[in-house]
Amino acid sequence: MRITFMGSPDFSVPVLDALVGAGHEIAAVYCQPPRPAGRGKQERPTPVQARAEALGLAVRHPASLKTAEAQAAFAALEADVAVVVAYGLILPQAVLDAPARGCLNIHASLLPRWRGAAPIHRAIMAGDEKTGVCIMAMEAGLDTGPVLLCRETDIGPEETTAHLHDRLSAMGAEAIVAALARLDTLELVPQPEEGVTYAAKIDKAEARIDWTRPALEVDRQIRGLSPFPGAWTTLNGKRLKLLASRVVAGEGRPGEVLHGLTLACGGGAVQVDEVQVEGRGRQDAQSFLRGTTLPRGTILGET
């Protein structure tokens, strides 16, 4: 099948590899333009662009698809289908209509739950027990199109967004290959009107930990925002990101160090297993405690 692939971040790379591995013809790869990154602010291509170029595929990264020129160039590819996964640009109707069999999106949730930009983060932060990926026929609305195929998975009690991201990426790669193989027989199932929720983009203001909240909520915040932007608190006036945790027994003042990196919340406690001190790299709890004096009774979050 002749495919136009549209994706940008790491999440999309296994999907591109799977399509190539399944023998599909990639007419072109669309991704976000390179952007300045790192200390030197050198332009850095997206992970999809880097992978596509390594595979010898044609890459395009228009700043917009709204112009007649961009839409004509897209249509001229004469693709059977476009596969879209975390591309980053809204597709105008002319683009949606251009491939002979439309545009298929890989969305990392069980639609209609968590339509929108941050479904993986939101599922963990909400305490969902299950999530998955859906292969959806795209239309003009935000993740509103009918679904062709779903894959479901449990969310582990200590799973972070980073871990779940990688699992769902692999699931999405498998699912789109399966969907394309059965495209003539799969039924387009409209999404139900009940159960719609929206996964708003993560705001960095959400990342500061309020230790008066119950341990269950603090744990979900830590895991849901790991690795980016990283839930944080303060210690000795410096920002401390907490990147892995679990709920444990314990009581104390909100933010109090009970022992090691077991921290009291508004109800219960969390055991923090991985941290990142401002200006330093990630550390497991034992490594952090070997280099940091953290007496019992210390209160995190005090400024």
Short mmCIF file of C-alpha atoms in Angstrom, two decimals:
data_model
loop_
_atom_site.label_atom_id
_atom_site.label_comp_id
_atom_site.label_asym_id
_atom_site.label_seq_id
_atom_site.Cartn_x
_atom_site.Cartn_y
_atom_site.Cartn_z
CA MET A 1 0.00 0.00 0.00
CA ARG A 2 1.27 3.48 -0.83
CA ILE A 3 1.36 5.52 2.40
CA THR A 4 2.08 9.09 3.40
CA PHE A 5 3.39 8.99 6.96
CA MET A 6 2.86 11.96 9.28
CA GLY A 7 4.50 12.03 12.72
CA SER A 8 7.19 13.85 14.67
CA PRO A 9 8.28 12.60 18.15
CA ASP A 10 9.80 9.40 19.49
CA PHE A 11 6.34 7.89 19.91
CA SER A 12 5.93 7.83 16.11
CA VAL A 13 9.22 6.18 15.19
CA PRO A 14 8.27 2.53 15.89
CA VAL A 15 5.16 3.05 13.75
CA LEU A 16 7.24 4.19 10.78
CA ASP A 17 9.59 1.23 11.26
CA ALA A 18 6.64 -1.18 11.40
CA LEU A 19 5.12 0.16 8.18
CA VAL A 20 8.43 -0.16 6.36
CA GLY A 21 8.95 -3.62 7.83
CA ALA A 22 5.51 -4.71 6.63
CA GLY A 23 6.50 -3.85 3.06
CA HIS A 24 4.41 -0.73 2.56
CA GLU A 25 5.62 1.93 0.17
CA ILE A 26 6.25 5.23 1.97
CA ALA A 27 5.50 8.00 -0.52
CA ALA A 28 6.82 10.71 1.83
CA VAL A 29 7.28 11.42 5.52
CA TYR A 30 5.81 14.60 6.99
CA CYS A 31 7.05 15.90 10.33
CA GLN A 32 7.56 19.11 12.28
CA PRO A 33 10.42 21.35 11.11
CA PRO A 34 13.79 21.18 12.88
CA ARG A 35 13.97 23.52 15.87
CA PRO A 36 16.82 25.01 17.94
CA ALA A 37 17.77 22.77 20.85
CA GLY A 38 20.57 22.25 23.33
CA ARG A 39 23.06 24.75 24.68
CA GLY A 40 24.25 25.79 21.26
CA LYS A 41 20.68 26.22 19.97
CA GLN A 42 21.57 24.24 16.86
CA GLU A 43 18.63 23.17 14.74
CA ARG A 44 17.70 19.62 15.63
CA PRO A 45 15.48 17.42 13.45
CA THR A 46 12.59 15.55 14.99
CA PRO A 47 13.14 11.88 15.82
CA VAL A 48 10.91 10.93 12.87
CA GLN A 49 12.95 13.02 10.44
CA ALA A 50 16.19 11.48 11.71
CA ARG A 51 14.80 7.96 11.34
CA ALA A 52 13.24 8.62 7.94
CA GLU A 53 16.48 9.99 6.56
CA ALA A 54 18.35 6.96 7.92
CA LEU A 55 15.86 4.78 6.03
CA GLY A 56 16.38 6.80 2.84
CA LEU A 57 12.84 8.17 2.78
CA ALA A 58 11.74 11.52 1.39
CA VAL A 59 11.04 13.99 4.20
CA ARG A 60 8.89 17.11 4.17
CA HIS A 61 8.39 19.51 7.06
CA PRO A 62 6.14 22.39 5.99
CA ALA A 63 5.33 24.97 8.67
CA SER A 64 1.67 24.77 7.65
CA LEU A 65 -0.64 22.69 5.49
CA LYS A 66 -3.14 25.50 5.00
CA THR A 67 -1.71 26.89 1.76
CA ALA A 68 -2.91 25.78 -1.65
CA GLU A 69 0.69 24.95 -2.57
CA ALA A 70 1.18 22.64 0.43
CA GLN A 71 -2.14 20.92 -0.19
CA ALA A 72 -1.37 20.40 -3.87
CA ALA A 73 2.03 18.90 -3.02
CA PHE A 74 0.36 16.53 -0.55
CA ALA A 75 -2.30 15.46 -3.05
CA ALA A 76 0.32 14.92 -5.76
CA LEU A 77 1.75 12.02 -3.73
CA GLU A 78 -1.35 10.01 -4.75
CA ALA A 79 -1.21 7.96 -1.56
CA ASP A 80 -3.68 5.19 -0.81
CA VAL A 81 -3.79 6.28 2.82
CA ALA A 82 -2.09 8.67 5.24
CA VAL A 83 -1.02 7.30 8.62
CA VAL A 84 -0.91 10.04 11.25
CA VAL A 85 0.56 9.67 14.73
CA ALA A 86 1.51 12.64 16.93
CA TYR A 87 2.21 14.81 13.90
CA GLY A 88 1.61 18.18 15.54
CA LEU A 89 -0.30 20.09 12.85
CA ILE A 90 -4.04 20.26 12.21
CA LEU A 91 -4.93 18.67 8.88
CA PRO A 92 -7.23 20.84 6.72
CA GLN A 93 -10.15 19.13 5.01
CA ALA A 94 -8.35 19.19 1.66
CA VAL A 95 -5.53 17.14 3.20
CA LEU A 96 -7.93 14.75 4.92
CA ASP A 97 -9.65 14.13 1.59
CA ALA A 98 -6.51 13.72 -0.54
CA PRO A 99 -5.52 10.05 0.07
CA ALA A 100 -7.73 7.59 -1.78
CA ARG A 101 -8.73 5.85 1.48
CA GLY A 102 -8.44 8.78 3.82
CA CYS A 103 -6.25 9.47 6.83
CA LEU A 104 -5.86 7.04 9.73
CA ASN A 105 -4.77 8.28 13.13
CA ILE A 106 -3.16 6.25 15.92
CA HIS A 107 -4.45 7.69 19.20
CA ALA A 108 -3.05 6.60 22.57
CA SER A 109 -6.29 6.13 24.50
CA LEU A 110 -9.51 4.15 24.45
CA LEU A 111 -11.68 6.66 22.63
CA PRO A 112 -13.82 8.58 23.36
CA ARG A 113 -11.93 8.84 26.66
CA TRP A 114 -9.00 11.23 26.54
CA ARG A 115 -9.36 12.91 23.20
CA GLY A 116 -6.70 15.55 22.74
CA ALA A 117 -3.05 16.29 23.31
CA ALA A 118 -1.94 14.40 26.44
CA PRO A 119 -3.88 11.13 26.76
CA ILE A 120 -1.08 9.12 28.39
CA HIS A 121 -0.36 11.68 31.10
CA ARG A 122 -4.05 12.20 31.83
CA ALA A 123 -4.87 8.50 32.08
CA ILE A 124 -2.23 7.98 34.78
CA MET A 125 -3.05 11.21 36.61
CA ALA A 126 -6.75 10.25 36.70
CA GLY A 127 -5.98 6.82 38.10
CA ASP A 128 -7.34 4.91 35.10
CA GLU A 129 -6.80 1.17 35.38
CA LYS A 130 -6.80 0.60 31.61
CA THR A 131 -5.84 2.42 28.46
CA GLY A 132 -4.83 1.44 24.93
CA VAL A 133 -4.58 2.61 21.34
CA CYS A 134 -7.25 3.22 18.75
CA ILE A 135 -6.94 3.34 14.97
CA MET A 136 -9.33 6.07 13.94
CA ALA A 137 -10.50 7.42 10.58
CA MET A 138 -9.78 11.13 10.80
CA GLU A 139 -12.36 13.86 10.34
CA ALA A 140 -12.39 17.59 11.06
CA GLY A 141 -13.27 17.29 14.77
CA LEU A 142 -10.71 16.72 17.53
CA ASP A 143 -10.27 12.92 17.68
CA THR A 144 -13.96 12.42 16.89
CA GLY A 145 -13.71 10.04 13.93
CA PRO A 146 -15.01 6.48 13.80
CA VAL A 147 -12.74 3.73 15.12
CA LEU A 148 -11.55 0.75 13.08
CA LEU A 149 -9.54 -1.16 15.65
CA CYS A 150 -8.55 -0.94 19.35
CA ARG A 151 -5.92 -2.55 21.53
CA GLU A 152 -6.35 -2.45 25.33
CA THR A 153 -3.82 -2.76 28.15
CA ASP A 154 -3.71 -2.44 31.94
CA ILE A 155 -1.87 0.47 33.53
CA GLY A 156 0.58 -0.85 36.10
CA PRO A 157 0.36 0.51 39.68
CA GLU A 158 3.88 1.95 39.48
CA GLU A 159 3.93 2.76 35.76
CA THR A 160 5.12 6.18 34.64
CA THR A 161 4.18 8.07 31.52
CA ALA A 162 7.60 7.19 30.08
CA HIS A 163 7.01 3.44 30.49
CA LEU A 164 3.43 3.57 29.23
CA HIS A 165 4.45 5.79 26.30
CA ASP A 166 6.86 3.13 25.05
CA ARG A 167 4.36 0.29 25.46
CA LEU A 168 1.59 2.16 23.66
CA SER A 169 3.94 3.16 20.86
CA ALA A 170 4.73 -0.50 20.21
CA MET A 171 1.04 -1.39 20.45
CA GLY A 172 0.17 1.35 17.97
CA ALA A 173 2.75 0.07 15.52
CA GLU A 174 1.31 -3.44 15.68
CA ALA A 175 -2.27 -2.16 15.47
CA ILE A 176 -1.81 0.00 12.37
CA VAL A 177 -0.13 -2.85 10.47
CA ALA A 178 -3.03 -5.13 11.44
CA ALA A 179 -5.60 -2.49 10.48
CA LEU A 180 -4.05 -1.88 7.06
CA ALA A 181 -3.99 -5.64 6.38
CA ARG A 182 -7.74 -5.82 7.10
CA LEU A 183 -8.77 -2.43 5.76
CA ASP A 184 -11.33 -3.90 3.35
CA THR A 185 -13.17 -5.77 6.10
CA LEU A 186 -12.88 -3.59 9.21
CA GLU A 187 -16.05 -1.79 10.27
CA LEU A 188 -16.00 1.94 11.01
CA VAL A 189 -17.59 2.19 14.46
CA PRO A 190 -18.78 5.67 15.50
CA GLN A 191 -17.56 6.79 18.90
CA PRO A 192 -20.25 6.78 21.61
CA GLU A 193 -21.49 10.14 22.81
CA GLU A 194 -21.16 9.07 26.44
CA GLY A 195 -17.80 8.89 28.15
CA VAL A 196 -16.09 11.72 26.26
CA THR A 197 -13.19 13.32 28.14
CA TYR A 198 -10.48 15.69 26.94
CA ALA A 199 -6.76 15.33 27.62
CA ALA A 200 -5.66 18.95 27.77
CA LYS A 201 -2.03 19.74 27.08
CA ILE A 202 0.05 19.54 30.24
CA ASP A 203 0.64 22.95 31.80
CA LYS A 204 3.89 23.32 33.73
CA ALA A 205 1.86 24.97 36.49
CA GLU A 206 0.38 21.52 37.20
CA ALA A 207 3.77 20.12 38.13
CA ARG A 208 4.29 21.59 41.60
CA ILE A 209 3.32 19.07 44.28
CA ASP A 210 0.76 20.04 46.90
CA TRP A 211 1.66 17.79 49.82
CA THR A 212 -1.72 18.35 51.48
CA ARG A 213 -3.31 16.15 48.82
CA PRO A 214 -3.83 12.42 49.49
CA ALA A 215 -0.92 10.10 48.74
CA LEU A 216 -2.85 8.41 45.95
CA GLU A 217 -3.20 11.70 44.07
CA VAL A 218 0.41 12.76 44.68
CA ASP A 219 1.65 9.38 43.43
CA ARG A 220 -0.42 9.69 40.26
CA GLN A 221 0.90 13.20 39.68
CA ILE A 222 4.50 12.05 40.06
CA ARG A 223 4.09 9.08 37.74
CA GLY A 224 1.89 10.90 35.25
CA LEU A 225 4.33 13.79 34.81
CA SER A 226 7.45 11.61 34.55
CA PRO A 227 9.70 12.35 32.78
CA PHE A 228 8.30 15.64 31.48
CA PRO A 229 7.69 18.18 32.82
CA GLY A 230 8.40 16.32 36.06
CA ALA A 231 6.40 16.81 39.26
CA TRP A 232 8.51 18.90 41.62
CA THR A 233 8.89 20.20 45.13
CA THR A 234 11.65 22.17 46.84
CA LEU A 235 14.47 21.14 49.14
CA ASN A 236 16.83 23.71 50.66
CA GLY A 237 15.56 26.31 48.22
CA LYS A 238 16.24 24.20 45.13
CA ARG A 239 13.77 22.48 42.86
CA LEU A 240 13.65 18.71 43.22
CA LYS A 241 11.84 16.65 40.58
CA LEU A 242 10.28 13.38 41.68
CA LEU A 243 10.19 10.89 38.82
CA ALA A 244 9.07 7.52 40.23
CA SER A 245 6.97 6.66 43.26
CA ARG A 246 4.53 4.30 44.95
CA VAL A 247 1.98 4.64 47.73
CA VAL A 248 3.07 3.27 51.12
CA ALA A 249 1.84 3.34 54.70
CA GLY A 250 2.83 6.33 56.80
CA GLU A 251 1.50 9.48 58.42
CA GLY A 252 3.00 12.86 59.17
CA ARG A 253 2.87 16.52 58.33
CA PRO A 254 2.41 17.20 54.58
CA GLY A 255 5.79 16.98 52.88
CA GLU A 256 7.56 15.53 55.94
CA VAL A 257 10.41 13.08 55.51
CA LEU A 258 9.39 9.99 57.47
CA HIS A 259 12.50 7.97 56.58
CA GLY A 260 14.73 7.82 53.51
CA LEU A 261 12.59 9.24 50.72
CA THR A 262 9.26 8.24 52.23
CA LEU A 263 7.25 11.44 52.33
CA ALA A 264 4.02 12.17 54.16
CA CYS A 265 1.03 13.53 52.27
CA GLY A 266 -2.36 14.86 53.33
CA GLY A 267 -3.31 11.24 53.93
CA GLY A 268 -0.84 8.36 53.67
CA ALA A 269 2.64 8.60 52.19
CA VAL A 270 4.63 8.05 49.00
CA GLN A 271 7.94 6.28 48.59
CA VAL A 272 9.98 8.15 45.99
CA ASP A 273 12.31 5.92 43.99
CA GLU A 274 13.88 8.35 41.51
CA VAL A 275 14.67 12.06 41.66
CA GLN A 276 16.43 14.84 39.79
CA VAL A 277 18.01 17.76 41.62
CA GLU A 278 17.96 21.10 39.82
CA GLY A 279 20.98 21.29 37.49
CA ARG A 280 21.84 17.58 37.82
CA GLY A 281 20.94 14.27 36.21
CA ARG A 282 18.43 11.66 37.33
CA GLN A 283 19.31 9.52 40.35
CA ASP A 284 17.74 6.57 42.09
CA ALA A 285 16.76 7.20 45.68
CA GLN A 286 19.74 5.37 47.20
CA SER A 287 22.26 7.35 45.14
CA PHE A 288 20.54 10.60 46.03
CA LEU A 289 20.52 9.82 49.76
CA ARG A 290 24.22 8.89 49.75
CA GLY A 291 25.04 12.44 48.68
CA THR A 292 22.30 14.37 50.48
CA THR A 293 21.59 14.80 54.17
CA LEU A 294 17.86 14.42 54.63
CA PRO A 295 17.04 14.13 58.36
CA ARG A 296 13.75 12.66 59.51
CA GLY A 297 11.25 15.49 60.01
CA THR A 298 12.55 17.63 57.12
CA ILE A 299 9.66 19.29 55.31
CA LEU A 300 9.85 19.36 51.52
CA GLY A 301 8.10 22.15 49.67
CA GLU A 302 8.96 24.89 52.16
CA THR A 303 10.43 27.94 50.45
#
